[in-house]
CSV table of C-alpha atoms in Angstrom, one decimal:
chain,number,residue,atom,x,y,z
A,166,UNK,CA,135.1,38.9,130.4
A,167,UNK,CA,134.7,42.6,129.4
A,168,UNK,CA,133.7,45.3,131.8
A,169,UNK,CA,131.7,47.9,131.7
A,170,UNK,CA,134.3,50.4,131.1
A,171,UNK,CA,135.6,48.7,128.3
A,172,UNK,CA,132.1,48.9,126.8
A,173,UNK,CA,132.5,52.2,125.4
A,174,UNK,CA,135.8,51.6,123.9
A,175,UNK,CA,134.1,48.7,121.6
A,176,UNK,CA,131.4,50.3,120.6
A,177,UNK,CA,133.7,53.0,119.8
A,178,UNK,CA,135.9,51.1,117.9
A,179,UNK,CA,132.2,49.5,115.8
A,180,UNK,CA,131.2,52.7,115.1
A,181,UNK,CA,134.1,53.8,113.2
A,182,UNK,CA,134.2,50.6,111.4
A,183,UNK,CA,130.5,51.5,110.7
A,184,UNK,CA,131.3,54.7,108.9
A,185,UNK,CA,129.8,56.9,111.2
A,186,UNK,CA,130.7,60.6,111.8
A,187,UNK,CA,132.5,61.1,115.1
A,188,UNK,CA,129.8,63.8,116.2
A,189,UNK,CA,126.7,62.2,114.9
A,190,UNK,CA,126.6,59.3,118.2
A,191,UNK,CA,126.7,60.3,122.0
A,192,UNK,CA,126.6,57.9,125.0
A,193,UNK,CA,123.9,57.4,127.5
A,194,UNK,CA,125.1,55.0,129.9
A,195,UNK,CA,125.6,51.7,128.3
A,196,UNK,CA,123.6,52.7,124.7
A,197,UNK,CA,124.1,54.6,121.9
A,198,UNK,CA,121.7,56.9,120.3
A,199,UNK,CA,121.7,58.7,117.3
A,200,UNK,CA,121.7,62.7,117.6
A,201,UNK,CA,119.5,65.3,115.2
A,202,UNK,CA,122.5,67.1,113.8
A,203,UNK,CA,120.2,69.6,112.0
A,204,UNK,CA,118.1,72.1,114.1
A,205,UNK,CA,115.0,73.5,113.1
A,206,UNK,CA,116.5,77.1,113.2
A,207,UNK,CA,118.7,76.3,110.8
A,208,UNK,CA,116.5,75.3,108.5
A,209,UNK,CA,114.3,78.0,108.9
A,210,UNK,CA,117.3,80.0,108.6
A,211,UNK,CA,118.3,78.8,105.6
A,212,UNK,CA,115.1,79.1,103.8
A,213,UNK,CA,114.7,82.5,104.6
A,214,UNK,CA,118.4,83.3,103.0
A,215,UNK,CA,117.1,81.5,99.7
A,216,UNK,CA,114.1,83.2,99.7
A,217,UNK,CA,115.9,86.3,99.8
A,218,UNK,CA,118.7,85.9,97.6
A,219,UNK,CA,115.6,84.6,95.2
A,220,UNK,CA,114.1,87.8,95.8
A,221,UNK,CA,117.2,90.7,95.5
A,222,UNK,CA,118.8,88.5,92.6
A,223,UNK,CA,115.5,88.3,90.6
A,224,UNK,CA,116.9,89.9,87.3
A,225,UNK,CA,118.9,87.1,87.5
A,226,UNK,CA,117.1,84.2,88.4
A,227,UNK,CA,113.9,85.4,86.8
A,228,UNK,CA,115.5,84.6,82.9
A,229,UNK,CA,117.0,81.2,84.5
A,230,UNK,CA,113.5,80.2,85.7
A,231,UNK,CA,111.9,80.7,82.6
A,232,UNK,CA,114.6,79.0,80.3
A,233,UNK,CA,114.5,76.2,82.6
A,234,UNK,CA,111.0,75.7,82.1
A,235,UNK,CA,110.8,76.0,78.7
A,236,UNK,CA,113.8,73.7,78.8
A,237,UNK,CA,112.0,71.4,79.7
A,238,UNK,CA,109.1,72.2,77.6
A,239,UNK,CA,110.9,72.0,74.5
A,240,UNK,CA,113.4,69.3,75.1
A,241,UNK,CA,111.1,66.3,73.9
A,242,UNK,CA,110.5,68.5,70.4
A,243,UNK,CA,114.4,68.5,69.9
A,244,UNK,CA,114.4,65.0,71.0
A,245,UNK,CA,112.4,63.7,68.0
A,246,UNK,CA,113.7,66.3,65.4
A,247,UNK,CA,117.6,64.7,66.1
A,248,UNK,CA,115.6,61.2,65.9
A,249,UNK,CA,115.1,62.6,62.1
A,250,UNK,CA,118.6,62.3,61.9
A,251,UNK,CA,119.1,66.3,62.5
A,252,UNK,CA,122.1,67.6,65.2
A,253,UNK,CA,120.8,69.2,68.4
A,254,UNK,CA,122.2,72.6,67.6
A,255,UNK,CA,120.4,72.3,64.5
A,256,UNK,CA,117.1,70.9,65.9
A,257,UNK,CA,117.3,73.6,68.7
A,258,UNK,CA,117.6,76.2,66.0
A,259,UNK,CA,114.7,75.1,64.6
A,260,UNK,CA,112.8,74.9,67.4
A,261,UNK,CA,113.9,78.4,69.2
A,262,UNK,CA,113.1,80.0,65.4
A,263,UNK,CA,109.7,78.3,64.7
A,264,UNK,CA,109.0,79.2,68.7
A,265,UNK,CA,109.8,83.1,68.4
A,266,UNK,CA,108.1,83.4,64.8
A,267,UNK,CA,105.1,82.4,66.1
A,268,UNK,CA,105.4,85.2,68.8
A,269,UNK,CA,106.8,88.1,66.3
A,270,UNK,CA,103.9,87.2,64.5
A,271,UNK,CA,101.1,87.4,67.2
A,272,UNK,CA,103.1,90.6,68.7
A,273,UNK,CA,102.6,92.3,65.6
A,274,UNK,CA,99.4,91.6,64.9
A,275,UNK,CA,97.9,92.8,68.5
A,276,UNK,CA,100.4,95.7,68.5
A,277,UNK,CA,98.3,98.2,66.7
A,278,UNK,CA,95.1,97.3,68.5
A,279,UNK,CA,96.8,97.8,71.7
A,280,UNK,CA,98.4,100.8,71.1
A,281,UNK,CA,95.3,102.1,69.7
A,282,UNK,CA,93.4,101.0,73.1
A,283,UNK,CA,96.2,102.6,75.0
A,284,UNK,CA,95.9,105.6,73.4
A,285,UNK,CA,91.8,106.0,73.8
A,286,UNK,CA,92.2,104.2,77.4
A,287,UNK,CA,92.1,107.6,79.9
A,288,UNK,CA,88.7,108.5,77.4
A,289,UNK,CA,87.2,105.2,77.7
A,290,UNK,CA,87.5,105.1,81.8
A,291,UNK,CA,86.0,109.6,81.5
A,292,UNK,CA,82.9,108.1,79.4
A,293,UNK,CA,82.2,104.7,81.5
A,294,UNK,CA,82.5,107.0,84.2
A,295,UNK,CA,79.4,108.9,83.1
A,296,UNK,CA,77.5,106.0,81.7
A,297,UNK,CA,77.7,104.9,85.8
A,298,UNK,CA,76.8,108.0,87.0
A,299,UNK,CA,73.8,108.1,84.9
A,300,UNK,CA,72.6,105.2,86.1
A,301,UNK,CA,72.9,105.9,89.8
A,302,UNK,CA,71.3,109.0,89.2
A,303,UNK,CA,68.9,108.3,91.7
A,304,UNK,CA,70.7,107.3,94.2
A,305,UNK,CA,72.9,110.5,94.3
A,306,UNK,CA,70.0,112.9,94.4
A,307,UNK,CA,69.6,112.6,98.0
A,308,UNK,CA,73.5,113.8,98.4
A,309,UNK,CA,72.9,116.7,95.8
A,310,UNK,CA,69.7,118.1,97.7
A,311,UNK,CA,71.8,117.7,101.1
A,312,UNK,CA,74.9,119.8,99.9
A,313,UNK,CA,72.2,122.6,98.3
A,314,UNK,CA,71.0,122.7,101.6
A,315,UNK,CA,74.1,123.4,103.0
A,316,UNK,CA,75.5,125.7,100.9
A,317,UNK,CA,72.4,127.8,100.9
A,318,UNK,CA,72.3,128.3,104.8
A,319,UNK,CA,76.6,129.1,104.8
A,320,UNK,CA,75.7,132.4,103.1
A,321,UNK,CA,78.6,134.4,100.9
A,322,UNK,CA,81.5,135.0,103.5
A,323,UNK,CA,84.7,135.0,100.4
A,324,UNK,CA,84.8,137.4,97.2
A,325,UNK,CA,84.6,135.0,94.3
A,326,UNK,CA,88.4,134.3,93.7
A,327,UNK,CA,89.6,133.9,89.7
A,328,UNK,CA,90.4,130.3,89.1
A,329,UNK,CA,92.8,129.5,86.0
A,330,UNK,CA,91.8,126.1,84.6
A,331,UNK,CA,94.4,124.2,82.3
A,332,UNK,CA,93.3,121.3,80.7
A,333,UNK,CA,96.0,118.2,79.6
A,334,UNK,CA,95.6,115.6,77.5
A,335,UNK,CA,95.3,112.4,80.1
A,336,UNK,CA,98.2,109.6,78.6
A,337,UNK,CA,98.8,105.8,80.1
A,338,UNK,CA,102.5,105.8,79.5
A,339,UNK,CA,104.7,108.4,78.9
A,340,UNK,CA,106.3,107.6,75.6
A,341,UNK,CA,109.9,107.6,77.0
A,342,UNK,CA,109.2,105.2,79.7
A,343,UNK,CA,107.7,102.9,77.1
A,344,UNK,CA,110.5,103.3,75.0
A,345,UNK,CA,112.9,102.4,78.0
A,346,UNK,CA,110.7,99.4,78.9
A,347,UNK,CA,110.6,97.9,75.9
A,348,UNK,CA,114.7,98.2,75.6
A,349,UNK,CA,114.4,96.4,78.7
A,350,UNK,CA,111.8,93.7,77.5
A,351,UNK,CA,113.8,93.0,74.3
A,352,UNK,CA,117.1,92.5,76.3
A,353,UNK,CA,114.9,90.4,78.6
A,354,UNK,CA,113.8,88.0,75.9
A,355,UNK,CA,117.2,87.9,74.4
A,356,UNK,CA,118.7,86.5,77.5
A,357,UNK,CA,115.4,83.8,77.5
A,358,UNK,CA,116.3,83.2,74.2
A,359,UNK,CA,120.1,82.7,74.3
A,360,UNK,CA,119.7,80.6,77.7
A,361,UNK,CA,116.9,78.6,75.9
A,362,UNK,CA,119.7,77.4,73.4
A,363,UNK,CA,122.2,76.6,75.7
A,364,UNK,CA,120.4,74.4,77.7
A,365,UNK,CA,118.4,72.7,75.1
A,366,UNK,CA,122.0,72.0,73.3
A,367,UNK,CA,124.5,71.4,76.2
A,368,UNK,CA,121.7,70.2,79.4
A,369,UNK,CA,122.2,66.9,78.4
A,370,UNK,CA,125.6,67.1,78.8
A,371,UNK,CA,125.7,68.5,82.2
A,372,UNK,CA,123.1,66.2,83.4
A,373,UNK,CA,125.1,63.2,82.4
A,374,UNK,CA,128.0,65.1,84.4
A,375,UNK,CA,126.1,64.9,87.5
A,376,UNK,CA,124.7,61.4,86.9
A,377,UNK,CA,128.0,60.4,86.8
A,378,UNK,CA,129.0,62.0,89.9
A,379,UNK,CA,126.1,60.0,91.8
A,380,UNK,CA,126.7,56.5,92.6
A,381,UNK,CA,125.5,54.0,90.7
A,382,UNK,CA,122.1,52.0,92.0
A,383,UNK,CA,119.2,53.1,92.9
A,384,UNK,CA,120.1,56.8,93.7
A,385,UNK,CA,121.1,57.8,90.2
A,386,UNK,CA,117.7,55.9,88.8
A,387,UNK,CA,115.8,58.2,91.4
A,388,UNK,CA,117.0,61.1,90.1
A,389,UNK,CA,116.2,60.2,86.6
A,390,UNK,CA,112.7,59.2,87.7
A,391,UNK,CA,112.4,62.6,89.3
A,392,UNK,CA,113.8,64.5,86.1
A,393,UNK,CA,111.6,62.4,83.7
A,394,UNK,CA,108.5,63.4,86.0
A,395,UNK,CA,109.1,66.8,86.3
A,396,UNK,CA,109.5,67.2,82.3
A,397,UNK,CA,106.4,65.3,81.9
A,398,UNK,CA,104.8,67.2,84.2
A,399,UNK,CA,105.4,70.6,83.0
A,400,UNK,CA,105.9,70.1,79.4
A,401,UNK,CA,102.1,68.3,79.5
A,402,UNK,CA,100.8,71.0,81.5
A,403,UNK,CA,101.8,73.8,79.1
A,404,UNK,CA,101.6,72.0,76.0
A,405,UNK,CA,97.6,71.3,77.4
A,406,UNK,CA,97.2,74.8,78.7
A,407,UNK,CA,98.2,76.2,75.6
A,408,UNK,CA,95.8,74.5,73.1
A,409,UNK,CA,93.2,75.7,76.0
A,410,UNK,CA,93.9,78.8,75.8
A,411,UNK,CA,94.5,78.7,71.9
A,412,UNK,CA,90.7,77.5,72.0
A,413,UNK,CA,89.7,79.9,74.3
A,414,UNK,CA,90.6,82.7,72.3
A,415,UNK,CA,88.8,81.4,69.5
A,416,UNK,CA,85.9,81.3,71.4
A,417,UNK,CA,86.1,84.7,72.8
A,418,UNK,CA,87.0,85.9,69.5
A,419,UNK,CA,83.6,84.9,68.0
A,420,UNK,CA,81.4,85.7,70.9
A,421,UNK,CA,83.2,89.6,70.8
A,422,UNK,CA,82.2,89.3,67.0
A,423,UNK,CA,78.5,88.4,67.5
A,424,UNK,CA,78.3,91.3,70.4
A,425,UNK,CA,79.6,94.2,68.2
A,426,UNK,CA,83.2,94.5,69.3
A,427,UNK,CA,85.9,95.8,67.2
A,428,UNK,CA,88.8,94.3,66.4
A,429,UNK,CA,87.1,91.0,68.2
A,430,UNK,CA,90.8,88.6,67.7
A,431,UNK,CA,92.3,91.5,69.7
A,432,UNK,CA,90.1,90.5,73.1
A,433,UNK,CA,90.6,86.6,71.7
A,434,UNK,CA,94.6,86.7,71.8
A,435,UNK,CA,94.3,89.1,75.1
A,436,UNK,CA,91.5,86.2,76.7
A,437,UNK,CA,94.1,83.4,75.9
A,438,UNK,CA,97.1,85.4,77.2
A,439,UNK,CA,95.9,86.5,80.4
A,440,UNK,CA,94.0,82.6,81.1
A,441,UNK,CA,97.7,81.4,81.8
A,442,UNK,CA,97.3,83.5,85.2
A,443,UNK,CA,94.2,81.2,87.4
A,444,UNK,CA,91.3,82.8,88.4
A,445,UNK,CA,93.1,85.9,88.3
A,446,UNK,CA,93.7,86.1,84.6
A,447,UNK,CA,90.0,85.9,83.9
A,448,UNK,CA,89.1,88.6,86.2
A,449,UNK,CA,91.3,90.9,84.8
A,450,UNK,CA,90.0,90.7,81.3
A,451,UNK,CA,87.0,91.3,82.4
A,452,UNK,CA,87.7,94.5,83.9
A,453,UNK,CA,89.2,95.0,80.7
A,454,UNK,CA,86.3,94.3,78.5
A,455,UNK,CA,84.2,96.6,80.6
A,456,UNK,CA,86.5,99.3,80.2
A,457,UNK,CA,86.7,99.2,76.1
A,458,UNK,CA,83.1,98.4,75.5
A,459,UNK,CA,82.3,101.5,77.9
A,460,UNK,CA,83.8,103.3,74.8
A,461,UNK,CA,82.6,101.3,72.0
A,462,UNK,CA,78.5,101.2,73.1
A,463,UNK,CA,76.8,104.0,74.3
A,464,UNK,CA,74.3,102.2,76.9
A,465,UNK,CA,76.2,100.8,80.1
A,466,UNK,CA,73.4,97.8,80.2
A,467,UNK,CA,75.1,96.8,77.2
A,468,UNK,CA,78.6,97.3,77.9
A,469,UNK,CA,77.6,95.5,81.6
A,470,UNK,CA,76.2,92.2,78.9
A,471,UNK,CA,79.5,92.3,77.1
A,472,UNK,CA,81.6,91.7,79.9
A,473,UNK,CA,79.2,89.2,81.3
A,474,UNK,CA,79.9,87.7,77.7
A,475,UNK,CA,83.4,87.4,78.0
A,476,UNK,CA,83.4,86.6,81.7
A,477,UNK,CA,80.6,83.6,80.9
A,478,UNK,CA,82.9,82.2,78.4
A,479,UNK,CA,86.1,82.4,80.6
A,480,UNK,CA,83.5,81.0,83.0
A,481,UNK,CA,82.8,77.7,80.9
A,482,UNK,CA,86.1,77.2,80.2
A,483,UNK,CA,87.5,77.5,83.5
A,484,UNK,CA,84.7,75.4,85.6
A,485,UNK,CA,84.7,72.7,82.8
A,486,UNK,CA,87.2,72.4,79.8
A,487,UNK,CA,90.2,72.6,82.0
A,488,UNK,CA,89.3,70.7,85.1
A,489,UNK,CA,88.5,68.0,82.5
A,490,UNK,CA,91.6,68.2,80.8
A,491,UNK,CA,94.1,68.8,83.2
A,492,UNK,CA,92.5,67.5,86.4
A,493,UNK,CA,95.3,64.6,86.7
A,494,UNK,CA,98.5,67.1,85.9
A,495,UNK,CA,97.1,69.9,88.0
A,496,UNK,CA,96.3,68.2,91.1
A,497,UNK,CA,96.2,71.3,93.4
A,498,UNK,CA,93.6,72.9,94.8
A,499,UNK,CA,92.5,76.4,93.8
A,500,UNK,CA,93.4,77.8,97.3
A,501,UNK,CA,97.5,76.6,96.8
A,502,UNK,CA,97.4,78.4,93.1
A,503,UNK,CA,96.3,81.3,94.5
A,504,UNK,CA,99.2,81.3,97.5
A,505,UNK,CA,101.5,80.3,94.5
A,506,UNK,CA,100.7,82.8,92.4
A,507,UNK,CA,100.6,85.5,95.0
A,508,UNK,CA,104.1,84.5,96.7
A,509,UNK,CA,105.7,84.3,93.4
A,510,UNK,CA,104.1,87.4,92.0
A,511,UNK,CA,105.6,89.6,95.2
A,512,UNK,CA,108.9,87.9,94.7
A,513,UNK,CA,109.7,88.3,91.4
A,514,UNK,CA,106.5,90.7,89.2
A,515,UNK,CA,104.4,89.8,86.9
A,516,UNK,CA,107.5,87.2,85.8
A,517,UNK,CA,106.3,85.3,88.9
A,518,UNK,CA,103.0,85.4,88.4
A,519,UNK,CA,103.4,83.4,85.0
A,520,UNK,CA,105.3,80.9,86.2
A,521,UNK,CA,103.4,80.4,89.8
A,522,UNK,CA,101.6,77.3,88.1
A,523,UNK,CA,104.8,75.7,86.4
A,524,UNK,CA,107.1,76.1,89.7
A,525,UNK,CA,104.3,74.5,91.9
A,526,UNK,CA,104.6,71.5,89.8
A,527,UNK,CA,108.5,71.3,90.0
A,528,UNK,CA,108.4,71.5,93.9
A,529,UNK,CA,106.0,69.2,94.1
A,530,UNK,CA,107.9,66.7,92.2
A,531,UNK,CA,110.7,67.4,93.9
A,532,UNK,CA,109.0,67.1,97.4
A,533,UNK,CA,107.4,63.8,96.5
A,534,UNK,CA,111.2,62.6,95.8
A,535,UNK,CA,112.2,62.8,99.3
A,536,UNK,CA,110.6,60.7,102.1
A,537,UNK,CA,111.5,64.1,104.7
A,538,UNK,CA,109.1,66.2,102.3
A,539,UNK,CA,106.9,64.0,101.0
A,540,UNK,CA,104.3,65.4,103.2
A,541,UNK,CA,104.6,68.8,101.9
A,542,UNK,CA,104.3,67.1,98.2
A,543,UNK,CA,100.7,65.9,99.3
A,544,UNK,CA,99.8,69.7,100.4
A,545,UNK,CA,100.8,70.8,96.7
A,546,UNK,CA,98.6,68.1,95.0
A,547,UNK,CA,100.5,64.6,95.6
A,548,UNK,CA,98.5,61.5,96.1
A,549,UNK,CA,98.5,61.1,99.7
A,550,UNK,CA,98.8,57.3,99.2
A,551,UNK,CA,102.1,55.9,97.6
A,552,UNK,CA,101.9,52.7,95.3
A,553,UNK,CA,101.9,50.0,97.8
A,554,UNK,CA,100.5,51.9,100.9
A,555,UNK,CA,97.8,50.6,102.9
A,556,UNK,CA,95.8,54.2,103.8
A,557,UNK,CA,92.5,55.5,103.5
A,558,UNK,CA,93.2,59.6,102.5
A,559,UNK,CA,90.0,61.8,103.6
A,560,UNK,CA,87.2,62.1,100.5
A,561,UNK,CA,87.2,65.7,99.0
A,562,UNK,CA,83.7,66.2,100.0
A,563,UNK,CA,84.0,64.7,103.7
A,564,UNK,CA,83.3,67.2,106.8
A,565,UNK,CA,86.6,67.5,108.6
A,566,UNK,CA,84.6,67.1,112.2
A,567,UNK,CA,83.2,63.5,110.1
A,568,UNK,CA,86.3,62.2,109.6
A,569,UNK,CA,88.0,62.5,112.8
C-alpha cells in the first residue's frame, strides 16, 4: 500500500509522462494545481514595448501596413486573373499597373486645381475673414466705443514714433519644403508599390511555409479560417467604401456645379478622398469648402449655404448610404472609430489615420480567433454570441440601469 510520501513521487513520475513542463505544477499537500506562468505585468509590459517599437519604427512599419492591406485587397483580383490562365507575376503586373494608372490619372487631374487653391489659400482665409467681420459688426461696436473711451481719457504721454511697415506675400508651403516632401512621398509610394508585388507574388508561398510548420488538424484550419476572414473582411470593406465614396464624389460634384463652384470635380475627388477618414473626413471638407467659397462668392450667407451644401450631402451619405451598406462589415460603433482613428493617427500621421478603419478590422478578427481575447473582439464589433451559444447580449437601445 503506498504512503503518503510516495504520493508525490507518482504524480511526479504522471506528470512527466503527461508532457507537462517541470515549472508549470506545484504541490499543495496531496493535490496538484496548475500555476499562471504569465503575469499581468508582463503583459502589460510587453504591449507597451510593441507599441513603442510600432511607434519609433513607423517609416518602417507604416509601408508594411499598407502593403499588407492592400495585399489583401488585391489578392482575390490576382486570384481570378491566373484562373484566366495568366502567371501571378504577370497577373500582379497587371493589377499594380491598372491600380497606379488609375491614381497618376486622378493625381493629375486634381493637381492644378490644388496648386491653384494653394496658391490663393492665405487670400481666401484675409477675405472670409472680412466677410465675418462684416457680419458681426454689431456685435463688436460695443468693444470699439469702449477702447475710444479709453484712449481718449489716457491723453498723449509718447511722441508719435516712425513705424516702417513691410508687407510679404503670405505662402502655404515654401516651395523647397514641397519639393522635399514630395521626393519623400514618391519614395514612399515606391516602397508601397514594390512591397505590394512581392507579397501579392510570393505571400502564398510564405503562407504555405507556415502552414506547414503548424500541425495538422484543427489548428492549421483555424488559421486559414482566420486568414480567409480577415481578407474578406478588409477587401469587402474597401472595395464597398470605395464605390461609396466614388458615388459620393459624384454627388458632390453636381451639387458644387448647381451652387456656382469652380472647378466643381475638384471638391468631388477631394469629398470622396477625405470620406475614407469617419466623421472626421467630412468635417474637414467642410471647413474646406468654407474657406474656397469665401473667395469665390462675395456674400458670407452664401458661402455659409455652400458648405451647408456639401456638409448636407456628406450628411446623407454618412447617416444612410453607408450604414446601409456596410452595417454588417463595420460592426463598430462610432465611439471605437474615433479611438481608432485617433490612436493610430498619433502613432504613425496621417498614414494612421487612413488605415485606423482597416486595422480595427484585422484586430478584431484576430481577437475573435482566440478564446483569451475574444472578449476584446466583442468591444471592436464582434457578435457577442458565438454560433452555438445560449446568451441573451444587451439590445442597442436598452438603458444600462434596465438591464442589470
Amino acid at each position: 500500500m503506498a504512503t503518503t510520501r510516495d504520493r508525490p513521487a507518482r504524480m511526479s513520475n504522471g506528470r512527466r509522462q503527461s508532457g507537462f513542463a517541470a515549472d508549470s505544477l506545484h504541490v499543495h499537500g496531496p493535490h496538484w494545481t496548475r500555476r499562471d506562468s504569465t503575469s499581468p505585468w508582463v503583459v502589460c509590459i510587453a504591449v507597451v514595448l510593441i507599441l513603442g517599437v510600432l511607434y519609433v519604427a513607423s517609416s518602417l512599419f507604416v509601408p508594411l501596413a499598407v502593403s499588407l492591406i492592400a495585399y489583401l485587397t488585391l489578392r482575390p483580383l490576382v486570384a481570378r486573373l491566373c484562373r484566366l490562365g495568366l502567371s501571378q507575376v504577370t497577373a500582379t503586373a497587371v493589377v499594380i499597373l491598372v491600380f497606379f494608372s488609375i491614381a497618376a490619372l486622378v493625381t493629375s487631374l486634381l493637381y492644378s486645381p490644388l496648386q491653384s487653391w494653394l496658391a490663393e489659400a492665405p487670400e481666401s482665409v484675409n477675405r472670409l475673414r472680412e466677410k465675418f467681420d462684416r457680419v458681426a459688426e454689431p456685435l463688436a461696436t460695443v468693444d470699439r466705443a469702449e477702447e475710444q473711451l479709453s484712449q481718449a481719457t489716457e491723453g498723449v504721454r509718447n511722441e508719435p514714433t516712425e513705424v516702417t511697415v513691410s508687407v510679404k506675400k503670405p505662402s502655404v508651403i515654401d516651395p523647397a519644403y514641397l519639393i522635399n516632401q514630395t521626393g519623400h512621398l514618391l519614395a514612399f509610394v515606391g516602397a508601397i508599390g514594390v512591397l505590394t508585388f512581392f507579397m501579392l507574388t510570393n505571400g502564398d508561398d510564405v503562407l504555405n511555409r507556415i502552414l506547414n510548420v503548424l500541425p495538422r488538424g484543427g489548428r492549421r484550419e483555424s488559421v486559414l479560417e482566420t486568414i480567409a476572414e480577415i481578407q474578406n473582411s478588409v477587401g469587402t470593406y474597401l472595395g464597398q467604401i470605395t464605390i461609396i465614396n466614388a458615388g459620393l464624389g459624384v454627388a458632390v460634384t453636381i451639387v458644387m456645379w448647381a451652387v456656382g463652384m469652380p472647378t466643381p470635380y475638384f471638391w468631388g475627388a477631394m469629398a470622396a478622398l477625405f470620406n475614407f477618414v469617419p466623421y472626421l473626413g467630412p468635417i474637414a471638407g467642410t471647413l474646406v469648402v468654407l474657406v474656397a467659397a469665401g473667395t469665390t462668392f462675395d456674400s458670407f450667407g452664401r458661402s455659409l449655404l455652400t458648405a451647408a451644401a456639401f456638409w448636407a450631402t456628406t450628411a446623407v451619405e454618412g447617416q444612410f448610404v453607408t450604414p446601409a451598406i456596410l452595417g454588417k462589415t463595420l460592426k463598430v460603433g462610432s465611439l471605437i472609430v474615433l479611438v481608432s482613428v485617433a490612436f493610430w493617427g498619433f502613432m504613425w500621421g496621417m498614414a494612421g489615420v487612413l488605415l485606423s478603419v482597416p486595422l480595427l478590422i484585422v484586430m478584431r478578427q484576430v481577437f475573435a480567433s482566440f478564446d483569451g481575447t475574444y472578449a476584446i473582439a466583442v468591444i471592436l464589433g464582434e457578435d457577442p454570441c458565438r454560433p452555438g451559444d445560449d446568451c441573451e447580449p444587451l439590445k442597442q437601445d436598452e438603458a444600462i440601469a434596465e438591464s442589470v
